[in-house]
Amino acid sequence: MKYAHRKRIFLTANNGVNLNNVKEKVLEGLVKYKFRSMTCSIDGTKNETYAKYRVGGNYDIVINNIKIINEFKKIYQTKYPLLSWQFVLCGHNEKELSKAKNIAKSLKMNFHSKLSWDSELSPWDREIAEREFYIASRELYKEKYGIHYMQYVCNQLWDKPQINWDGKVLGCDRNYWKEFGGNAFDDGLLNVLNTEKFHYAKGMLLGINLERNDIPCTTCDIYLVMKTNSRWLDRSAKKKLYIFLSRFVPHKLKYAIKKYIK
């Protein structure tokens, strides 16, 4: 973090951190070296609820670490890192949703909820989900809109291509099964992002290229939904904005956003 700060490289951890096992020195470093932003995965407002989804985790430790970060912010007089609370909605935590929003506000954290990856894991109240997301499940989202709930992730190949810790090129944060080839550390980042395979994958997501067995996207469930419904990735700025915002904003703002996009 110190090296990145000195080189004016902005670091983020927005894919979800748990803050269960971290030394105070690291928490101070996040603030001292202006780590840009972090998303904290907190799916409950007490240990009994939180640990059902974050198995082995401890809610009290997480909240205490957030308070420590906030104290260091006062000491170093900075707003960084910007903190967000991510709440995965499940049947066992749905009644704590409002309380979680209030706690996040008191901790000066942004808040966003998220539909669980498996609606059968801990079935939630459909009315609560529709009030929060205007759709009750990822399955219904796909049925209604013809696209995968997480399709926005595919934009990462253009906007923020994911590189593994060892330099292997993964493309997006959902890919863990196959690399694109090349190594960002050995071959240079721009070189590995300009390979024929990486560009071909982009064409697949746009519906321009046919699938190919050596491309990681070929077996991804998001791509398979695109292929089945012929609903390819739309890289227009307004479309991306609508897809992203419509997942998080209150139901009453949905119409206004849709009107703006059109």
Short mmCIF file of N, CA, C and O in Angstrom, two decimals, residues 98-154:
data_model
loop_
_atom_site.label_atom_id
_atom_site.label_comp_id
_atom_site.label_asym_id
_atom_site.label_seq_id
_atom_site.Cartn_x
_atom_site.Cartn_y
_atom_site.Cartn_z
N SER A 98 -33.42 -3.22 7.29
CA SER A 98 -33.56 -1.81 7.68
C SER A 98 -32.54 -1.43 8.75
O SER A 98 -31.93 -0.36 8.71
N LYS A 99 -32.36 -2.34 9.72
CA LYS A 99 -31.40 -2.07 10.79
C LYS A 99 -29.98 -1.96 10.23
O LYS A 99 -29.20 -1.10 10.64
N ALA A 100 -29.67 -2.83 9.26
CA ALA A 100 -28.33 -2.80 8.65
C ALA A 100 -28.09 -1.46 7.95
O ALA A 100 -26.99 -0.89 8.03
N LYS A 101 -29.11 -0.94 7.28
CA LYS A 101 -28.98 0.36 6.60
C LYS A 101 -28.69 1.47 7.61
O LYS A 101 -27.87 2.35 7.36
N ASN A 102 -29.37 1.41 8.75
CA ASN A 102 -29.17 2.43 9.78
C ASN A 102 -27.77 2.34 10.40
O ASN A 102 -27.13 3.37 10.65
N ILE A 103 -27.32 1.12 10.64
CA ILE A 103 -25.98 0.94 11.21
C ILE A 103 -24.93 1.43 10.23
O ILE A 103 -23.96 2.10 10.60
N ALA A 104 -25.12 1.10 8.95
CA ALA A 104 -24.17 1.55 7.92
C ALA A 104 -24.10 3.07 7.89
O ALA A 104 -23.01 3.65 7.79
N LYS A 105 -25.24 3.72 8.00
CA LYS A 105 -25.28 5.18 8.00
C LYS A 105 -24.52 5.74 9.20
O LYS A 105 -23.77 6.72 9.06
N SER A 106 -24.70 5.10 10.37
CA SER A 106 -24.01 5.58 11.58
C SER A 106 -22.50 5.39 11.48
O SER A 106 -21.73 6.11 12.12
N LEU A 107 -22.07 4.42 10.66
CA LEU A 107 -20.64 4.16 10.47
C LEU A 107 -20.09 4.91 9.25
O LEU A 107 -18.94 4.69 8.86
N LYS A 108 -20.94 5.77 8.66
CA LYS A 108 -20.55 6.57 7.49
C LYS A 108 -20.15 5.68 6.31
O LYS A 108 -19.15 5.93 5.61
N MET A 109 -20.96 4.64 6.09
CA MET A 109 -20.72 3.70 5.00
C MET A 109 -21.85 3.81 3.98
O MET A 109 -23.01 4.02 4.35
N ASN A 110 -21.51 3.68 2.69
CA ASN A 110 -22.54 3.51 1.69
C ASN A 110 -23.15 2.13 1.89
O ASN A 110 -22.52 1.24 2.46
N PHE A 111 -24.37 1.94 1.41
CA PHE A 111 -25.04 0.66 1.61
C PHE A 111 -25.66 0.19 0.30
O PHE A 111 -26.29 0.96 -0.42
N HIS A 112 -25.48 -1.09 -0.03
CA HIS A 112 -26.24 -1.68 -1.12
C HIS A 112 -26.52 -3.15 -0.82
O HIS A 112 -25.68 -3.85 -0.25
N SER A 113 -27.72 -3.56 -1.14
CA SER A 113 -28.12 -4.95 -0.95
C SER A 113 -27.97 -5.70 -2.27
O SER A 113 -27.87 -5.09 -3.33
N LYS A 114 -28.01 -7.01 -2.17
CA LYS A 114 -27.74 -7.83 -3.34
C LYS A 114 -28.53 -9.13 -3.25
O LYS A 114 -28.65 -9.71 -2.16
N LEU A 115 -29.09 -9.58 -4.36
CA LEU A 115 -29.80 -10.85 -4.38
C LEU A 115 -28.81 -12.00 -4.23
O LEU A 115 -27.74 -11.99 -4.86
N SER A 116 -29.15 -12.98 -3.43
CA SER A 116 -28.28 -14.14 -3.23
C SER A 116 -28.12 -14.92 -4.53
O SER A 116 -29.01 -14.93 -5.38
N TRP A 117 -27.02 -15.60 -4.66
CA TRP A 117 -26.74 -16.39 -5.86
C TRP A 117 -27.66 -17.60 -5.96
O TRP A 117 -27.86 -18.17 -7.03
N ASP A 118 -28.24 -18.03 -4.83
CA ASP A 118 -29.09 -19.23 -4.82
C ASP A 118 -30.36 -18.95 -4.03
O ASP A 118 -30.33 -18.85 -2.81
N SER A 119 -31.49 -18.84 -4.72
CA SER A 119 -32.75 -18.51 -4.05
C SER A 119 -33.27 -19.64 -3.19
O SER A 119 -34.17 -19.46 -2.38
N GLU A 120 -32.69 -20.85 -3.34
CA GLU A 120 -33.12 -21.99 -2.53
C GLU A 120 -32.26 -22.16 -1.28
O GLU A 120 -32.59 -22.93 -0.39
N LEU A 121 -31.15 -21.46 -1.23
CA LEU A 121 -30.23 -21.59 -0.10
C LEU A 121 -30.88 -21.16 1.20
O LEU A 121 -30.82 -21.85 2.22
N SER A 122 -31.53 -20.02 1.17
CA SER A 122 -32.26 -19.49 2.32
C SER A 122 -33.36 -18.60 1.76
O SER A 122 -33.20 -17.39 1.68
N PRO A 123 -34.47 -19.22 1.33
CA PRO A 123 -35.54 -18.48 0.63
C PRO A 123 -36.01 -17.24 1.39
O PRO A 123 -36.23 -17.28 2.59
N TRP A 124 -36.12 -16.13 0.67
CA TRP A 124 -36.52 -14.88 1.29
C TRP A 124 -37.94 -14.52 0.90
O TRP A 124 -38.53 -15.09 -0.02
N ASP A 125 -38.48 -13.54 1.61
CA ASP A 125 -39.84 -13.07 1.37
C ASP A 125 -39.87 -12.32 0.04
O ASP A 125 -39.17 -11.33 -0.14
N ARG A 126 -40.72 -12.76 -0.87
CA ARG A 126 -40.78 -12.17 -2.20
C ARG A 126 -41.15 -10.69 -2.14
O ARG A 126 -40.61 -9.87 -2.89
N GLU A 127 -42.05 -10.33 -1.23
CA GLU A 127 -42.49 -8.94 -1.12
C GLU A 127 -41.35 -8.03 -0.70
O GLU A 127 -41.20 -6.93 -1.23
N ILE A 128 -40.52 -8.51 0.23
CA ILE A 128 -39.37 -7.72 0.69
C ILE A 128 -38.38 -7.55 -0.46
O ILE A 128 -37.86 -6.45 -0.69
N ALA A 129 -38.14 -8.62 -1.20
CA ALA A 129 -37.19 -8.56 -2.31
C ALA A 129 -37.68 -7.60 -3.40
O ALA A 129 -36.90 -6.82 -3.94
N GLU A 130 -38.96 -7.66 -3.71
CA GLU A 130 -39.51 -6.78 -4.75
C GLU A 130 -39.47 -5.32 -4.31
O GLU A 130 -39.29 -4.43 -5.14
N ARG A 131 -39.65 -5.09 -3.02
CA ARG A 131 -39.59 -3.72 -2.51
C ARG A 131 -38.16 -3.18 -2.59
O ARG A 131 -37.94 -2.00 -2.86
N GLU A 132 -37.21 -4.06 -2.39
CA GLU A 132 -35.80 -3.65 -2.39
C GLU A 132 -35.20 -3.62 -3.79
O GLU A 132 -34.43 -2.72 -4.12
N PHE A 133 -35.55 -4.61 -4.63
CA PHE A 133 -34.91 -4.74 -5.94
C PHE A 133 -35.87 -4.62 -7.11
O PHE A 133 -35.44 -4.68 -8.26
N TYR A 134 -37.18 -4.56 -6.84
CA TYR A 134 -38.26 -4.60 -7.81
C TYR A 134 -38.32 -5.94 -8.56
O TYR A 134 -39.06 -6.11 -9.52
N ILE A 135 -37.54 -6.91 -8.13
CA ILE A 135 -37.57 -8.27 -8.70
C ILE A 135 -37.24 -9.23 -7.56
O ILE A 135 -36.45 -8.91 -6.68
N ALA A 136 -37.86 -10.41 -7.53
CA ALA A 136 -37.76 -11.29 -6.36
C ALA A 136 -36.57 -12.22 -6.35
O ALA A 136 -36.15 -12.68 -5.30
N SER A 137 -35.99 -12.52 -7.52
CA SER A 137 -34.87 -13.46 -7.56
C SER A 137 -34.07 -13.27 -8.84
O SER A 137 -34.54 -12.65 -9.81
N ARG A 138 -32.88 -13.84 -8.85
CA ARG A 138 -32.05 -13.77 -10.06
C ARG A 138 -32.72 -14.53 -11.20
O ARG A 138 -32.59 -14.15 -12.37
N GLU A 139 -33.40 -15.62 -10.86
CA GLU A 139 -34.09 -16.41 -11.88
C GLU A 139 -35.18 -15.59 -12.56
O GLU A 139 -35.33 -15.60 -13.78
N LEU A 140 -35.96 -14.85 -11.76
CA LEU A 140 -37.02 -14.01 -12.31
C LEU A 140 -36.45 -12.83 -13.10
O LEU A 140 -37.04 -12.38 -14.08
N TYR A 141 -35.30 -12.33 -12.66
CA TYR A 141 -34.62 -11.25 -13.39
C TYR A 141 -34.27 -11.72 -14.80
O TYR A 141 -34.50 -11.02 -15.79
N LYS A 142 -33.71 -12.94 -14.87
CA LYS A 142 -33.35 -13.50 -16.19
C LYS A 142 -34.59 -13.74 -17.04
O LYS A 142 -34.60 -13.46 -18.23
N GLU A 143 -35.66 -14.23 -16.39
CA GLU A 143 -36.91 -14.50 -17.11
C GLU A 143 -37.53 -13.21 -17.65
O GLU A 143 -38.05 -13.18 -18.77
N LYS A 144 -37.49 -12.15 -16.85
CA LYS A 144 -38.14 -10.90 -17.23
C LYS A 144 -37.33 -10.11 -18.25
O LYS A 144 -37.89 -9.56 -19.21
N TYR A 145 -36.01 -10.04 -18.06
CA TYR A 145 -35.19 -9.17 -18.90
C TYR A 145 -34.36 -9.93 -19.94
O TYR A 145 -33.75 -9.30 -20.81
N GLY A 146 -34.30 -11.24 -19.82
CA GLY A 146 -33.57 -12.03 -20.80
C GLY A 146 -32.07 -11.95 -20.67
O GLY A 146 -31.33 -12.36 -21.57
N ILE A 147 -31.59 -11.41 -19.55
CA ILE A 147 -30.15 -11.34 -19.31
C ILE A 147 -29.83 -11.83 -17.91
O ILE A 147 -30.70 -11.86 -17.03
N HIS A 148 -28.61 -12.22 -17.71
CA HIS A 148 -28.15 -12.69 -16.40
C HIS A 148 -28.05 -11.51 -15.44
O HIS A 148 -27.66 -10.41 -15.84
N TYR A 149 -28.40 -11.72 -14.18
CA TYR A 149 -28.36 -10.67 -13.16
C TYR A 149 -26.97 -10.04 -13.04
O TYR A 149 -26.83 -8.87 -12.72
N MET A 150 -25.93 -10.83 -13.32
CA MET A 150 -24.55 -10.36 -13.17
C MET A 150 -23.89 -10.01 -14.50
O MET A 150 -22.67 -9.91 -14.59
N GLN A 151 -24.66 -9.80 -15.55
CA GLN A 151 -24.08 -9.57 -16.88
C GLN A 151 -23.17 -8.34 -16.91
O GLN A 151 -22.23 -8.28 -17.71
N TYR A 152 -23.42 -7.38 -16.04
CA TYR A 152 -22.58 -6.17 -16.02
C TYR A 152 -21.12 -6.50 -15.78
O TYR A 152 -20.22 -5.73 -16.16
N VAL A 153 -20.85 -7.67 -15.15
CA VAL A 153 -19.47 -8.08 -14.86
C VAL A 153 -18.65 -8.20 -16.14
O VAL A 153 -17.44 -7.94 -16.15
N CYS A 154 -19.30 -8.57 -17.25
CA CYS A 154 -18.59 -8.77 -18.52
C CYS A 154 -17.90 -7.49 -19.00
O CYS A 154 -16.93 -7.55 -19.76
#
